[in-house]
Short mmCIF file of C-alpha atoms in Angstrom, two decimals:
data_model
loop_
_atom_site.label_atom_id
_atom_site.label_comp_id
_atom_site.label_asym_id
_atom_site.label_seq_id
_atom_site.Cartn_x
_atom_site.Cartn_y
_atom_site.Cartn_z
CA UNK A 22 -41.22 5.16 20.16
CA UNK A 23 -41.51 8.91 19.61
CA UNK A 24 -38.07 10.41 18.83
CA UNK A 25 -39.08 14.11 18.94
CA UNK A 26 -40.92 16.43 21.29
CA UNK A 27 -41.99 20.15 20.88
CA UNK A 28 -41.92 22.70 23.61
CA UNK A 29 -44.04 25.90 24.01
CA UNK A 30 -41.07 28.00 22.99
CA UNK A 31 -40.85 26.46 19.52
CA UNK A 32 -38.03 24.14 20.42
CA UNK A 33 -38.14 20.66 19.12
CA UNK A 34 -36.17 17.96 20.90
CA UNK A 35 -34.82 15.03 19.07
CA UNK A 36 -34.27 11.93 21.14
CA UNK A 37 -31.77 9.11 20.66
CA UNK A 38 -33.72 6.53 18.57
CA UNK A 39 -33.46 2.74 18.70
CA UNK A 40 -31.58 2.27 15.43
CA UNK A 41 -31.51 -1.57 15.83
CA UNK A 42 -33.83 -4.05 17.41
CA UNK A 43 -33.86 -3.77 21.08
CA UNK A 44 -30.79 -1.66 21.58
CA UNK A 45 -30.67 0.37 24.85
CA UNK A 46 -27.87 2.81 24.27
CA UNK A 47 -25.58 4.35 21.70
CA UNK A 48 -22.39 6.43 21.78
CA UNK A 49 -22.24 9.78 20.04
CA UNK A 50 -19.11 9.61 17.86
CA UNK A 51 -19.30 12.85 16.00
CA UNK A 52 -21.38 15.91 15.77
CA UNK A 53 -21.64 17.47 12.30
CA UNK A 54 -23.45 20.57 13.52
CA UNK A 55 -23.09 23.15 16.31
CA UNK A 56 -25.51 25.56 18.00
CA UNK A 57 -26.55 28.36 15.63
CA UNK A 58 -26.17 26.10 12.52
CA UNK A 59 -29.20 25.92 10.25
CA UNK A 60 -30.42 22.42 9.49
CA UNK A 61 -32.91 20.97 7.00
CA UNK A 62 -35.24 18.01 7.24
CA UNK A 63 -33.21 14.91 6.49
CA UNK A 64 -29.77 16.45 7.14
CA UNK A 65 -27.28 14.17 9.09
CA UNK A 66 -26.49 15.95 12.32
CA UNK A 67 -24.48 13.17 14.09
CA UNK A 68 -22.89 9.65 13.93
CA UNK A 69 -23.48 7.30 16.72
CA UNK A 70 -22.14 3.90 17.52
CA UNK A 71 -24.44 1.21 18.80
CA UNK A 72 -23.53 -2.26 20.02
CA UNK A 73 -23.78 -3.39 16.38
CA UNK A 74 -22.71 -0.67 14.16
CA UNK A 75 -21.96 2.99 13.38
CA UNK A 76 -25.05 4.86 12.16
CA UNK A 77 -25.63 8.43 10.97
CA UNK A 78 -28.80 10.18 12.39
CA UNK A 79 -30.76 12.70 10.26
CA UNK A 80 -32.83 15.43 11.78
CA UNK A 81 -36.52 15.20 10.81
CA UNK A 82 -37.27 18.93 10.59
CA UNK A 83 -36.00 22.41 9.57
CA UNK A 84 -34.64 24.93 11.99
CA UNK A 85 -31.62 26.36 13.75
CA UNK A 86 -29.62 24.21 16.22
CA UNK A 87 -30.37 25.39 19.69
CA UNK A 88 -28.42 23.08 21.98
CA UNK A 89 -26.39 19.89 21.84
CA UNK A 90 -27.22 18.07 24.97
CA UNK A 91 -24.20 15.68 25.06
CA UNK A 92 -20.67 16.06 23.86
CA UNK A 93 -18.84 13.60 21.57
CA UNK A 94 -17.82 10.34 23.22
CA UNK A 95 -20.88 10.14 25.57
CA UNK A 96 -22.97 6.98 25.79
CA UNK A 97 -26.65 8.02 25.73
CA UNK A 98 -29.68 5.88 26.59
CA UNK A 99 -32.37 5.41 23.87
CA UNK A 100 -35.04 7.89 24.41
CA UNK A 101 -32.84 10.65 25.89
CA UNK A 102 -32.87 14.03 24.12
CA UNK A 103 -29.52 14.69 22.30
CA UNK A 104 -30.32 17.82 20.41
CA UNK A 105 -32.75 20.67 20.51
CA UNK A 106 -33.71 22.58 17.33
CA UNK A 107 -35.49 25.99 17.12
CA UNK A 108 -38.23 25.79 14.52
CA UNK A 109 -39.93 29.03 15.48
CA UNK A 110 -37.04 31.49 15.56
CA UNK A 111 -37.63 32.67 19.15
CA UNK A 112 -34.93 30.83 21.19
CA UNK A 113 -31.22 31.82 21.53
CA UNK A 114 -28.78 29.03 20.68
CA UNK A 115 -26.93 27.55 23.68
CA UNK A 116 -23.23 27.54 22.85
CA UNK A 117 -21.36 24.87 24.88
CA UNK A 118 -18.21 27.00 24.84
CA UNK A 119 -19.85 29.95 26.60
CA UNK A 120 -19.35 28.73 30.21
CA UNK A 121 -15.73 27.76 29.41
CA UNK A 122 -15.16 31.20 27.89
CA UNK A 123 -16.54 32.79 30.94
CA UNK A 124 -14.18 30.91 33.21
CA UNK A 125 -11.28 31.82 31.03
CA UNK A 126 -11.90 35.54 30.83
CA UNK A 127 -10.23 36.54 34.07
CA UNK A 128 -7.31 34.11 33.64
CA UNK A 129 -5.02 36.47 31.56
CA UNK A 130 -5.15 39.24 34.12
CA UNK A 131 -4.98 36.89 37.03
CA UNK A 132 -7.64 39.06 38.80
CA UNK A 133 -9.36 37.67 41.83
CA UNK A 134 -12.71 39.09 40.68
CA UNK A 135 -14.62 36.69 38.56
CA UNK A 136 -18.21 38.15 38.56
CA UNK A 137 -19.85 38.80 35.26
CA UNK A 138 -20.23 42.59 35.65
CA UNK A 139 -16.41 43.12 35.88
CA UNK A 140 -15.65 41.03 32.89
CA UNK A 141 -16.15 43.80 30.11
CA UNK A 142 -13.96 46.19 32.19
CA UNK A 143 -11.16 43.86 32.81
CA UNK A 144 -11.07 42.16 29.46
CA UNK A 145 -9.95 44.93 27.19
CA UNK A 146 -6.93 45.67 29.32
CA UNK A 147 -5.16 42.51 28.28
CA UNK A 148 -5.71 42.14 24.55
CA UNK A 149 -4.92 45.88 23.66
CA UNK A 150 -1.84 44.74 21.72
CA UNK A 151 -3.68 42.36 19.34
CA UNK A 152 -6.58 44.62 18.57
CA UNK A 153 -4.78 47.93 18.68
CA UNK A 154 -8.18 49.79 19.42
CA UNK A 155 -9.29 49.15 22.90
CA UNK A 156 -12.40 51.41 22.59
CA UNK A 157 -13.63 49.82 19.35
CA UNK A 158 -13.26 46.24 20.40
CA UNK A 159 -15.15 46.49 23.57
CA UNK A 160 -18.41 47.69 22.00
CA UNK A 161 -18.68 45.17 19.03
CA UNK A 162 -18.55 41.70 20.42
CA UNK A 163 -21.79 41.86 22.44
CA UNK A 164 -24.20 42.46 19.47
CA UNK A 165 -22.40 39.92 17.33
CA UNK A 166 -22.73 37.37 20.07
CA UNK A 167 -26.55 37.73 19.75
CA UNK A 168 -26.88 37.37 16.11
CA UNK A 169 -27.26 33.51 16.17
CA UNK A 170 -30.52 34.21 18.11
CA UNK A 171 -32.25 35.14 14.73
CA UNK A 172 -33.23 32.38 12.40
CA UNK A 173 -31.69 32.80 8.95
CA UNK A 174 -28.56 34.56 9.91
CA UNK A 175 -26.53 31.40 10.30
CA UNK A 176 -23.46 31.35 12.49
CA UNK A 177 -21.92 34.78 13.18
CA UNK A 178 -18.22 35.42 13.42
CA UNK A 179 -18.44 35.78 17.20
CA UNK A 180 -20.28 32.52 17.66
CA UNK A 181 -17.92 30.73 15.35
CA UNK A 182 -14.96 31.99 17.44
CA UNK A 183 -16.73 30.97 20.67
CA UNK A 184 -17.15 27.44 19.67
CA UNK A 185 -13.66 26.16 19.47
CA UNK A 186 -12.40 28.07 22.60
CA UNK A 187 -12.77 24.97 24.81
CA UNK A 188 -9.63 23.48 23.12
CA UNK A 189 -7.79 26.89 22.47
CA UNK A 190 -7.08 28.85 25.67
CA UNK A 191 -5.41 31.79 23.90
CA UNK A 192 -8.58 33.53 22.32
CA UNK A 193 -9.66 37.16 22.46
CA UNK A 194 -10.91 38.07 25.91
CA UNK A 195 -13.36 40.54 24.31
CA UNK A 196 -15.40 37.76 22.82
CA UNK A 197 -15.19 35.81 26.05
CA UNK A 198 -16.52 38.75 27.95
CA UNK A 199 -19.37 39.27 25.55
CA UNK A 200 -20.30 35.58 25.66
CA UNK A 201 -20.47 35.78 29.50
CA UNK A 202 -22.54 39.01 29.34
CA UNK A 203 -25.01 37.40 26.89
CA UNK A 204 -25.32 34.33 29.06
CA UNK A 205 -25.92 36.23 32.11
CA UNK A 206 -28.50 38.50 30.37
CA UNK A 207 -30.44 35.52 29.05
CA UNK A 208 -30.48 33.58 32.38
CA UNK A 209 -30.83 36.52 34.77
CA UNK A 210 -27.61 35.77 36.51
CA UNK A 211 -23.91 34.90 36.01
CA UNK A 212 -23.16 31.35 34.95
CA UNK A 213 -21.25 29.19 37.35
CA UNK A 214 -17.63 28.41 36.69
CA UNK A 215 -17.22 25.77 34.07
CA UNK A 216 -16.38 22.19 35.10
CA UNK A 217 -13.28 20.87 33.34
CA UNK A 218 -14.21 18.54 30.46
CA UNK A 219 -12.63 15.09 31.01
CA UNK A 220 -13.84 11.38 30.74
CA UNK A 221 -14.32 9.42 34.00
CA UNK A 222 -11.06 7.34 33.55
CA UNK A 223 -9.12 10.62 33.10
CA UNK A 224 -10.74 12.15 36.14
CA UNK A 225 -9.81 8.99 38.18
CA UNK A 226 -6.26 9.23 36.98
CA UNK A 227 -6.05 12.86 37.95
CA UNK A 228 -7.36 12.00 41.47
CA UNK A 229 -4.95 9.28 41.89
CA UNK A 230 -2.03 11.55 40.89
CA UNK A 231 -3.37 14.54 42.98
CA UNK A 232 -3.80 16.74 39.91
CA UNK A 233 -6.35 19.55 39.93
CA UNK A 234 -8.18 19.33 36.54
CA UNK A 235 -8.99 23.05 36.76
CA UNK A 236 -5.25 23.78 36.46
CA UNK A 237 -4.69 21.48 33.43
CA UNK A 238 -4.44 22.80 29.95
CA UNK A 239 -6.58 20.62 27.61
CA UNK A 240 -5.30 19.43 24.25
CA UNK A 241 -8.04 17.22 23.23
CA UNK A 242 -10.93 18.01 20.82
CA UNK A 243 -13.40 20.52 22.08
CA UNK A 244 -11.29 21.24 25.20
CA UNK A 245 -11.39 17.70 26.58
CA UNK A 246 -8.59 16.98 29.07
CA UNK A 247 -6.74 13.77 28.02
CA UNK A 248 -4.47 11.28 29.93
CA UNK A 249 -1.42 12.93 28.29
CA UNK A 250 -2.58 16.26 29.69
CA UNK A 251 -2.74 14.89 33.24
CA UNK A 252 0.68 13.29 32.84
CA UNK A 253 2.05 16.55 31.59
CA UNK A 254 0.76 18.37 34.54
CA UNK A 255 2.83 16.16 36.88
CA UNK A 256 5.70 16.17 34.45
CA UNK A 257 7.47 19.07 36.26
CA UNK A 258 7.80 16.74 39.36
CA UNK A 259 10.91 14.97 37.95
CA UNK A 260 12.54 18.30 37.50
CA UNK A 261 12.23 18.72 41.32
CA UNK A 262 14.05 15.46 41.68
CA UNK A 263 17.07 16.95 40.05
CA UNK A 264 17.44 19.62 42.66
CA UNK A 265 18.57 17.19 45.40
CA UNK A 266 20.80 15.48 42.84
CA UNK A 267 23.07 18.50 42.86
CA UNK A 268 23.27 18.27 46.63
CA UNK A 269 23.53 14.47 46.55
CA UNK A 270 26.64 14.50 48.79
CA UNK A 271 25.25 16.60 51.67
CA UNK A 272 21.88 14.90 51.39
CA UNK A 273 22.70 12.85 54.46
CA UNK A 274 21.24 15.44 56.68
CA UNK A 275 17.68 14.97 57.75
CA UNK A 276 16.31 18.35 56.57
CA UNK A 277 17.23 17.54 52.95
CA UNK A 278 16.18 13.85 52.79
CA UNK A 279 12.50 14.57 53.52
CA UNK A 280 11.87 16.86 50.48
CA UNK A 281 13.86 14.50 48.34
CA UNK A 282 11.74 11.52 49.40
CA UNK A 283 8.59 13.38 48.62
CA UNK A 284 9.85 14.55 45.24
CA UNK A 285 10.86 10.97 44.22
CA UNK A 286 7.41 9.61 45.31
CA UNK A 287 5.43 11.70 42.77
CA UNK A 288 6.98 10.38 39.50
CA UNK A 289 6.72 6.87 40.87
CA UNK A 290 2.98 7.05 40.74
CA UNK A 291 2.92 8.77 37.34
CA UNK A 292 5.27 5.98 35.99
CA UNK A 293 2.84 3.24 36.98
CA UNK A 294 0.10 5.19 35.33
CA UNK A 295 1.92 5.34 31.99
CA UNK A 296 2.53 1.49 32.15
CA UNK A 297 -1.27 0.80 32.08
CA UNK A 298 -4.08 2.05 29.98
CA UNK A 299 -7.70 1.50 30.95
CA UNK A 300 -10.08 1.51 28.00
CA UNK A 301 -13.89 1.90 28.73
CA UNK A 302 -15.84 -1.11 27.46
CA UNK A 303 -18.65 0.22 25.23
CA UNK A 304 -20.13 -0.06 21.85
CA UNK A 305 -19.16 -3.09 19.71
CA UNK A 306 -16.60 -4.40 22.37
CA UNK A 307 -19.29 -4.34 25.00
CA UNK A 308 -21.70 -6.28 22.79
CA UNK A 309 -18.99 -8.79 21.90
CA UNK A 310 -18.15 -9.37 25.54
CA UNK A 311 -21.75 -9.95 26.49
CA UNK A 312 -22.50 -12.25 23.56
CA UNK A 313 -19.32 -14.34 23.94
CA UNK A 314 -19.80 -14.91 27.78
CA UNK A 315 -23.37 -15.78 27.17
CA UNK A 316 -22.63 -18.20 24.41
CA UNK A 317 -19.63 -19.85 26.15
CA UNK A 318 -21.42 -20.45 29.41
CA UNK A 319 -24.85 -21.34 27.87
CA UNK A 320 -24.19 -23.65 24.92
CA UNK A 321 -22.05 -26.76 25.51
CA UNK A 322 -19.51 -26.39 22.85
CA UNK A 323 -17.90 -29.38 20.98
CA UNK A 324 -15.09 -28.64 18.52
CA UNK A 325 -13.89 -31.13 15.86
CA UNK A 326 -10.93 -30.85 13.46
CA UNK A 327 -9.85 -32.10 10.14
CA UNK A 328 -6.76 -31.49 7.97
CA UNK A 329 -7.52 -31.49 4.25
CA UNK A 330 -5.61 -31.23 1.02
CA UNK A 331 -7.13 -28.16 -0.85
CA UNK A 332 -4.66 -28.11 -3.83
CA UNK A 333 -7.50 -28.70 -6.26
CA UNK A 334 -9.63 -25.98 -4.67
CA UNK A 335 -6.74 -23.54 -5.08
CA UNK A 336 -6.27 -24.50 -8.69
CA UNK A 337 -10.00 -23.87 -9.25
CA UNK A 338 -9.80 -20.45 -7.66
CA UNK A 339 -7.07 -19.49 -10.09
CA UNK A 340 -9.01 -20.92 -12.95
CA UNK A 341 -12.15 -18.84 -11.97
CA UNK A 342 -9.97 -15.74 -11.80
CA UNK A 343 -8.52 -16.19 -15.20
CA UNK A 344 -11.39 -17.51 -17.27
CA UNK A 345 -14.30 -15.39 -18.56
CA UNK A 346 -16.70 -18.36 -19.25
CA UNK A 347 -17.89 -18.87 -15.61
CA UNK A 348 -19.63 -15.51 -15.27
CA UNK A 349 -17.19 -14.26 -12.55
CA UNK A 350 -15.80 -11.24 -14.40
CA UNK A 351 -15.20 -8.33 -12.03
CA UNK A 352 -16.05 -10.42 -8.94
CA UNK A 353 -13.76 -11.20 -6.02
CA UNK A 354 -12.82 -14.84 -6.14
CA UNK A 355 -10.81 -16.29 -3.25
CA UNK A 356 -10.63 -19.62 -1.25
CA UNK A 357 -13.24 -18.16 1.19
CA UNK A 358 -15.75 -18.16 -1.55
CA UNK A 359 -15.40 -21.96 -2.34
CA UNK A 360 -15.27 -22.72 1.41
CA UNK A 361 -18.64 -20.92 1.89
CA UNK A 362 -20.14 -22.81 -1.00
CA UNK A 363 -18.71 -26.05 0.53
CA UNK A 364 -20.39 -25.27 3.75
CA UNK A 365 -23.68 -24.46 2.13
CA UNK A 366 -23.57 -27.83 0.24
CA UNK A 367 -22.89 -29.67 3.49
CA UNK A 368 -25.84 -27.95 5.23
CA UNK A 369 -28.02 -29.00 2.32
CA UNK A 370 -27.06 -32.59 2.84
CA UNK A 371 -27.42 -32.40 6.62
CA UNK A 372 -30.13 -29.61 7.25
CA UNK A 373 -30.45 -30.47 10.91
CA UNK A 374 -27.20 -28.64 11.71
CA UNK A 375 -28.89 -25.38 10.67
CA UNK A 376 -30.84 -24.87 13.84
CA UNK A 377 -30.96 -23.12 17.13
CA UNK A 378 -31.93 -23.83 20.72
CA UNK A 379 -34.98 -22.02 22.25
CA UNK A 380 -34.44 -22.16 25.90
CA UNK A 381 -37.67 -20.38 26.91
CA UNK A 382 -39.84 -22.90 24.94
CA UNK A 383 -37.64 -25.85 25.30
CA UNK A 384 -37.63 -26.37 21.52
CA UNK A 385 -35.14 -26.89 18.67
CA UNK A 386 -35.91 -24.39 15.90
CA UNK A 387 -34.73 -25.75 12.60
CA UNK A 388 -34.18 -23.12 9.93
CA UNK A 389 -35.31 -23.87 6.25
CA UNK A 390 -33.05 -21.01 5.07
CA UNK A 391 -29.37 -20.12 5.46
CA UNK A 392 -28.15 -16.70 6.53
CA UNK A 393 -24.34 -17.17 6.24
CA UNK A 394 -22.46 -15.20 8.77
CA UNK A 395 -18.85 -14.03 7.96
CA UNK A 396 -16.86 -13.03 11.05
CA UNK A 397 -15.04 -9.74 10.11
CA UNK A 398 -12.39 -7.78 12.13
CA UNK A 399 -12.89 -4.10 11.91
CA UNK A 400 -11.40 -1.09 13.67
CA UNK A 401 -14.31 -1.09 16.10
CA UNK A 402 -13.99 -4.73 16.94
CA UNK A 403 -15.32 -8.14 15.62
CA UNK A 404 -18.69 -8.09 13.74
CA UNK A 405 -20.56 -10.88 12.02
CA UNK A 406 -22.66 -9.60 9.17
CA UNK A 407 -24.54 -12.22 7.27
CA UNK A 408 -25.55 -13.09 3.73
CA UNK A 409 -29.29 -13.32 3.64
CA UNK A 410 -30.57 -16.62 1.90
CA UNK A 411 -27.14 -17.68 0.92
CA UNK A 412 -28.53 -21.11 0.18
CA UNK A 413 -30.38 -19.84 -2.79
CA UNK A 414 -27.48 -18.02 -4.44
CA UNK A 415 -25.35 -19.09 -7.35
CA UNK A 416 -21.60 -19.03 -7.12
CA UNK A 417 -21.46 -15.56 -8.95
CA UNK A 418 -24.22 -14.25 -6.70
CA UNK A 419 -22.52 -15.52 -3.63
CA UNK A 420 -19.18 -13.92 -4.71
CA UNK A 421 -20.95 -10.65 -5.23
CA UNK A 422 -22.73 -10.72 -1.83
CA UNK A 423 -19.45 -11.74 -0.11
CA UNK A 424 -17.53 -8.90 -1.71
CA UNK A 425 -20.17 -6.34 -0.67
CA UNK A 426 -20.33 -7.67 2.98
CA UNK A 427 -16.56 -7.55 3.43
CA UNK A 428 -16.19 -4.12 1.75
CA UNK A 429 -19.00 -2.57 3.88
CA UNK A 430 -17.57 -4.19 7.02
CA UNK A 431 -14.02 -2.74 6.48
CA UNK A 432 -15.45 0.75 5.88
CA UNK A 433 -17.37 0.46 9.20
CA UNK A 434 -20.67 0.99 7.53
CA UNK A 435 -22.42 -2.40 8.28
CA UNK A 436 -26.01 -1.87 9.33
CA UNK A 437 -27.58 -3.48 12.38
CA UNK A 438 -29.91 -5.41 10.03
CA UNK A 439 -27.07 -6.98 8.27
CA UNK A 440 -25.92 -8.52 11.51
CA UNK A 441 -29.24 -10.04 12.58
CA UNK A 442 -30.87 -13.32 11.79
CA UNK A 443 -27.68 -15.32 11.17
CA UNK A 444 -28.00 -19.14 11.25
CA UNK A 445 -24.37 -20.44 10.86
CA UNK A 446 -20.96 -18.62 10.69
CA UNK A 447 -17.64 -18.81 9.03
CA UNK A 448 -14.51 -17.31 10.67
CA UNK A 449 -11.26 -17.15 8.64
CA UNK A 450 -8.40 -17.08 11.09
CA UNK A 451 -6.07 -18.27 8.37
CA UNK A 452 -5.63 -14.70 7.18
CA UNK A 453 -3.60 -14.06 10.32
CA UNK A 454 -1.32 -17.10 9.70
CA UNK A 455 -3.01 -19.23 12.27
CA UNK A 456 -3.39 -22.96 11.68
CA UNK A 457 -6.84 -23.15 13.38
CA UNK A 458 -8.76 -22.50 16.59
CA UNK A 459 -11.73 -23.36 18.72
CA UNK A 460 -14.37 -20.74 17.63
CA UNK A 461 -17.11 -19.65 20.02
CA UNK A 462 -20.59 -19.92 18.68
CA UNK A 463 -22.43 -16.79 17.59
CA UNK A 464 -25.45 -16.44 19.93
CA UNK A 465 -28.58 -17.94 18.38
CA UNK A 466 -26.65 -20.29 16.08
CA UNK A 467 -25.61 -24.00 16.52
CA UNK A 468 -22.49 -24.17 14.27
CA UNK A 469 -19.44 -22.10 13.33
CA UNK A 470 -16.61 -23.21 10.96
CA UNK A 471 -13.02 -21.94 11.50
CA UNK A 472 -10.68 -21.94 8.47
CA UNK A 473 -6.86 -22.01 9.10
CA UNK A 474 -4.04 -20.79 6.94
CA UNK A 475 -3.45 -22.60 3.58
CA UNK A 476 0.21 -23.49 3.12
CA UNK A 477 2.38 -26.05 1.42
CA UNK A 478 2.92 -29.23 3.45
CA UNK A 479 4.31 -32.64 2.67
CA UNK A 480 1.19 -34.91 1.91
CA UNK A 481 0.86 -38.45 0.57
CA UNK A 482 -0.71 -38.08 -2.89
CA UNK A 483 -1.16 -41.00 -5.19
CA UNK A 484 1.16 -43.05 -3.06
CA UNK A 485 3.98 -40.51 -3.06
CA UNK A 486 4.91 -37.74 -0.61
CA UNK A 487 4.50 -34.44 -2.42
CA UNK A 488 4.11 -30.77 -1.39
CA UNK A 489 0.42 -29.98 -1.38
CA UNK A 490 -1.74 -27.04 -0.29
CA UNK A 491 -3.09 -27.94 3.09
CA UNK A 492 -5.37 -26.43 5.66
CA UNK A 493 -7.10 -27.37 8.91
CA UNK A 494 -10.87 -26.85 9.56
CA UNK A 495 -12.49 -26.58 12.99
CA UNK A 496 -16.21 -26.99 13.53
CA UNK A 497 -17.68 -25.98 16.82
CA UNK A 498 -21.32 -26.87 17.44
CA UNK A 499 -23.91 -26.79 20.16
CA UNK A 500 -24.07 -30.31 21.58
CA UNK A 501 -27.65 -29.65 22.78
CA UNK A 502 -28.77 -29.41 19.04
CA UNK A 503 -26.00 -31.16 17.11
CA UNK A 504 -24.95 -34.74 17.97
CA UNK A 505 -21.35 -35.80 17.38
CA UNK A 506 -22.38 -37.90 14.38
CA UNK A 507 -24.13 -35.07 12.68
CA UNK A 508 -21.31 -32.59 13.44
CA UNK A 509 -18.72 -35.07 12.16
CA UNK A 510 -20.66 -35.60 8.91
CA UNK A 511 -20.92 -31.90 8.19
CA UNK A 512 -17.26 -31.28 8.76
CA UNK A 513 -16.37 -34.31 6.64
CA UNK A 514 -18.55 -33.02 3.81
CA UNK A 515 -16.95 -29.71 3.77
CA UNK A 516 -13.42 -31.29 3.68
CA UNK A 517 -14.53 -33.62 0.88
CA UNK A 518 -15.74 -30.74 -1.34
CA UNK A 519 -12.58 -28.77 -0.76
CA UNK A 520 -10.45 -31.73 -1.49
CA UNK A 521 -12.35 -32.53 -4.64
CA UNK A 522 -14.36 -29.34 -5.89
CA UNK A 523 -16.12 -31.54 -8.62
CA UNK A 524 -18.35 -32.76 -5.83
CA UNK A 525 -20.09 -29.39 -6.04
CA UNK A 526 -21.61 -30.61 -9.40
CA UNK A 527 -23.09 -33.86 -8.00
CA UNK A 528 -23.88 -32.66 -4.35
CA UNK A 529 -24.75 -29.00 -4.95
#
């Protein structure tokens, strides 16, 4: 799919690419450039979050940013234009803050006239105190506002000041008036009044509370109105409740009770709004929801459990950490490493568990390789990157791959490719102090192993009750692909290896 187009005026439009396989949308997390900035081929201009990961997008040509089509936090379909770049030097950058500045210009004087021609005349009257020279400040902003039009000048002082005005109402009206004049000149008419910036949930909250967003002072980035701003707009309502409190004794009269009832009703709605928060479902969370619903209601899940003494495994972990003779220097060694190796050995002994169900062709697809998925909790949600060809790796190689996978996931830099093609998964719920669980299969896989917390428990060892390191394993599998016998053998083999790690030598 083509991710760029070129217009007759020398503007090149960059479209939202499909950064994964078959993704249909992505959310713009952060813009690294603004209109008027000079960009070069390969420069990262924004960060987007798909259903699988956060990805930085580079621009494929040189030029000056003409326009950002969408603000941060917007979900954009693949194929939509997200940024326009002037590669010919003939187009004027479109500053998103200009409409907002034009709407704000008449605000300090509270003048009823809002047309563009009167803006230069009324603007200097208010800021005379900050500038000290009314005559000098009215003539300069207009030419400086035009400088970003020329390629190579970079961002001028005026355009730099215009950009953040959406979040800072108290700016110089001279610059606002100049921006309005330039915008009017370029388009041949005055721009319409700016629409307050707010996300759909915030707009709904304002509607429910009867708040006019145009009268709300924004505190979010780039002048976006937040939930707190809306609640702050209705905050004065409780103050009106205190007025009838002073006259609580004579409030029996009908003329006083009506306003009091109306004043009390307003904060009641606001109070309910504070008690609940609605979070839009998008990005990784949206993908998780769709995948889990599809898996839970498509594959018939069966979960089996086994409790096992892993004392010897824990001793081996400590030995591998201390000794230099096993080639594990500088590598991260933990129980998850040996659990992963135990599962790989069990799959080697029972390869039919490493398969998937093809509904379209009514076939069972048996995989002759193991891409071992590791469920990882990240700030953006649960992701399952996988170690490619884990079956072919030695213990040191597996430790290195596992360390890289976990580190990348925690930094939020897991690529979409790293989360594709998994064949079997491990989820370690024990890190949260949980004994075990009934894990849901990762779509396209037929088995997932859950590992519970490892803790001392009384255990019969060599005919005596002793404190031993014990954990509980749970194996969920797709009963269309894996019969109870096969699933039981796989789980029993994993437990046997963890109980006696020496079996890695004979079975592995």
